[in-house]
Coordinates of C-alpha atoms in Angstrom, one line a residue:
X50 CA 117.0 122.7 41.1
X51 CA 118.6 119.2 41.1
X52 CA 120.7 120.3 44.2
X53 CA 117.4 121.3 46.5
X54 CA 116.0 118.1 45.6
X55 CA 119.0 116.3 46.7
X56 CA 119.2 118.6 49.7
X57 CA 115.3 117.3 50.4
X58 CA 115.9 114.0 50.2
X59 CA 118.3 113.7 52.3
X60 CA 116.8 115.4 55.3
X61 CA 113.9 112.8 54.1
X62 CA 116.0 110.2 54.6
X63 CA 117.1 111.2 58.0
X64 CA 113.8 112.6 59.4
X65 CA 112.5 108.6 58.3
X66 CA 115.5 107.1 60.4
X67 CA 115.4 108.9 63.2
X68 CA 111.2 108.3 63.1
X69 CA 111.6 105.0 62.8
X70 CA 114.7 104.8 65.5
X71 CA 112.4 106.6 67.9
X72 CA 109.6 104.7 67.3
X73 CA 111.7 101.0 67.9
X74 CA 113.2 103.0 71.1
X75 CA 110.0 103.6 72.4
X76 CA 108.7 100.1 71.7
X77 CA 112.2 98.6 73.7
X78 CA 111.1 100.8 77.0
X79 CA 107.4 99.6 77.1
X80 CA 108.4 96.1 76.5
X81 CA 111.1 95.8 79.2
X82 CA 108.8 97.8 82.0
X83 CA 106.8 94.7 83.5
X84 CA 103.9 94.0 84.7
X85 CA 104.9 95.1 88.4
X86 CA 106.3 98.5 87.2
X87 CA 103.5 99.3 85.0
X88 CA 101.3 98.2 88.6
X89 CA 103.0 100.6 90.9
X90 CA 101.8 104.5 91.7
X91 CA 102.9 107.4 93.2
X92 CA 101.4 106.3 96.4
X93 CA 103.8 103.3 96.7
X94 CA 106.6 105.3 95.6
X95 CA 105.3 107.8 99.0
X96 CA 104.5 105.3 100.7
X97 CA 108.2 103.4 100.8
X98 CA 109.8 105.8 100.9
X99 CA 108.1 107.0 104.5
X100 CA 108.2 103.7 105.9
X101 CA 112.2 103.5 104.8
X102 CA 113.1 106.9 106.6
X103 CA 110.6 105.9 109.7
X104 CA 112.6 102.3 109.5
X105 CA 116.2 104.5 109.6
X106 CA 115.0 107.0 112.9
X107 CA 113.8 103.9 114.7
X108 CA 117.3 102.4 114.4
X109 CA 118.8 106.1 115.0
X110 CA 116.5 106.5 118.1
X111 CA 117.7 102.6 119.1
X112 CA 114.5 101.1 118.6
X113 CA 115.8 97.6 116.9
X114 CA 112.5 96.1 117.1
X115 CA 111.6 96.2 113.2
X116 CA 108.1 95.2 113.2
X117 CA 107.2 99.0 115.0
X118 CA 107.9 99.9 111.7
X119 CA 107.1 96.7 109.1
X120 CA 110.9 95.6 109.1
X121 CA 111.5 91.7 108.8
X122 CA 113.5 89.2 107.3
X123 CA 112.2 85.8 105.4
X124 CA 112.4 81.9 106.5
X125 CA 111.4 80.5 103.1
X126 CA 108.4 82.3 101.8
X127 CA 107.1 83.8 105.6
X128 CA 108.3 87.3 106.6
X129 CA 109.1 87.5 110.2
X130 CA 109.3 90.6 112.4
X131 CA 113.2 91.5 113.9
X132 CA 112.7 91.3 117.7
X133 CA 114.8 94.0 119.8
X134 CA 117.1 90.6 121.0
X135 CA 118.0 90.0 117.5
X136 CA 119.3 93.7 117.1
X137 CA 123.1 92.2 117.4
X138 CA 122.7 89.3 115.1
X139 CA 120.8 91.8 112.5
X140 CA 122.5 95.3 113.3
X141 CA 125.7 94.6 114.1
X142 CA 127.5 98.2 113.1
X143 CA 124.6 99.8 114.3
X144 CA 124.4 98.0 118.5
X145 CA 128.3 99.6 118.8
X146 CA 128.2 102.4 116.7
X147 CA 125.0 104.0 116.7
X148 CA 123.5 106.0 113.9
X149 CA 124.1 110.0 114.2
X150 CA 122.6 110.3 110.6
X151 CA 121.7 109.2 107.5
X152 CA 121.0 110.5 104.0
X153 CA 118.6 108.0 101.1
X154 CA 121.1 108.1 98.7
X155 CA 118.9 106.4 95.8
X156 CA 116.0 103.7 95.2
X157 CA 114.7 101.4 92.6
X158 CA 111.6 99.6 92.1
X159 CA 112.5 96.3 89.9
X160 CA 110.5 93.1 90.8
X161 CA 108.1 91.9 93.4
X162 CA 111.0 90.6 96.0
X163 CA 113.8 93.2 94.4
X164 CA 113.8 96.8 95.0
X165 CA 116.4 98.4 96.9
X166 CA 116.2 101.7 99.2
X167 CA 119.7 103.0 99.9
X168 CA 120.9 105.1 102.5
X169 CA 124.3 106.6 103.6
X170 CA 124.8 106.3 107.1
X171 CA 127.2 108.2 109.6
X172 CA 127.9 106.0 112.7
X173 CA 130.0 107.3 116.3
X174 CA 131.2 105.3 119.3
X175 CA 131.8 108.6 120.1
X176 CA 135.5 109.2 119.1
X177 CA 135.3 107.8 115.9
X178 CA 132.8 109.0 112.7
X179 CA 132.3 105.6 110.7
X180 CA 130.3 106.3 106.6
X181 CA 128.6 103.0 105.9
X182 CA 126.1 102.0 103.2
X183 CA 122.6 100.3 104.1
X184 CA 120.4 98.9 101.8
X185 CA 116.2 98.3 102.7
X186 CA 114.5 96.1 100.3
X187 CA 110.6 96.7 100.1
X188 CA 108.3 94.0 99.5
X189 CA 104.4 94.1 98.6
X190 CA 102.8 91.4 100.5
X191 CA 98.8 90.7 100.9
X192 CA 98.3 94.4 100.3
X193 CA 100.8 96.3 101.8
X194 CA 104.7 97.0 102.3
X195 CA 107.3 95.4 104.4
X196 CA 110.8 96.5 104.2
X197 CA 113.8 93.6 104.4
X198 CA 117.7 93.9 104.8
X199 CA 119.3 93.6 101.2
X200 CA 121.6 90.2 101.1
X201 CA 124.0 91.9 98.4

C-alpha cells in the first residue's frame, strides 16, 4: 500500500507541473500576439496573398508599373505608386533577366509596416537560369493593402 501511494503522488506531482507548465505556456503565446495579429482574418491572409502573386505575374508578364497592382515604395510616411520608368532603378534583375517563374516560398504577418511575402524566383536572359529571392512587404493603409519592396 505505501508503494501505490508513492506511485500516486508522483504522477500528482507531474500531472500539476505539466498543468501548470501548460497553463504559463499558454499565457506566453497570448501575451506576445499583439494587437495587430489578434486584428487580422482569414480575408487579409486571402487577400495578400492574391494581390502578392498578381504583383509577381505583372512583373513576369513585364508590367513594372506597380500601382496596376497596389505596389509602391514610401517617401517618409506617403506611399507612392512605381511608375513603368522606374522599373530599372526598382527591378534591376528583373529589366535584364526576366521572370520565367516563381514559387511563394513563405509569409509572415508581424507588425503594421513589417510582414514579409517571399518568393523564389527563376530569371533567363535566355542562356543563362538565374534563382533569386524576392521579398513583398504588405502594408494596411486607410482600409486596404499595399504591398512594398522589403529593404533587408
Amino acid at each position: 500500500m505505501g508503494k501505490s501511494i508513492y506511485k500516486l503522488t508522483i504522477i500528482f506531482i507531474v500531472s500539476t507541473i505539466i498543468t501548470s507548465s501548460c497553463g504559463q505556456r499558454n499565457k506566453s503565446v497570448e501575451q506576445t500576439m499583439t494587437p495587430y495579429i489578434a486584428s487580422l482574418t482569414a480575408k487579409d491572409t486571402t487577400e495578400v496573398l492574391k494581390l502578392a502573386d498578381a504583383c509577381l505575374d505583372s512583373l513576369k508578364s513585364g508590367n513594372f508599373h506597380g500601382w496596376s497592382y497596389r505596389l509602391g515604395y514610401f517617401i517618409g510616411d506617403t506611399l507612392h505608386p512605381i511608375r513603368q520608368d522606374m522599373a530599372s532603378h526598382f527591378f534591376p534583375l528583373f529589366v535584364k533577366m526576366p521572370i520565367v517563374s516563381f514559387e511563394r516560398t513563405d509569409y509572415e504577418f508581424i507588425s503594421e509596416y513589417d510582414n514579409a511575402v517571399r518568393y523564389k524566383v527563376i530569371c533567363a536572359n535566355g542562356t543563362n537560369l538565374i534563382d533569386a529571392k524576392f521579398v513583398l512587404c504588405p502594408v494596411y493603409i486607410e482600409e486596404q493593402w499595399f504591398l512594398t519592396l522589403r529593404e533587408k
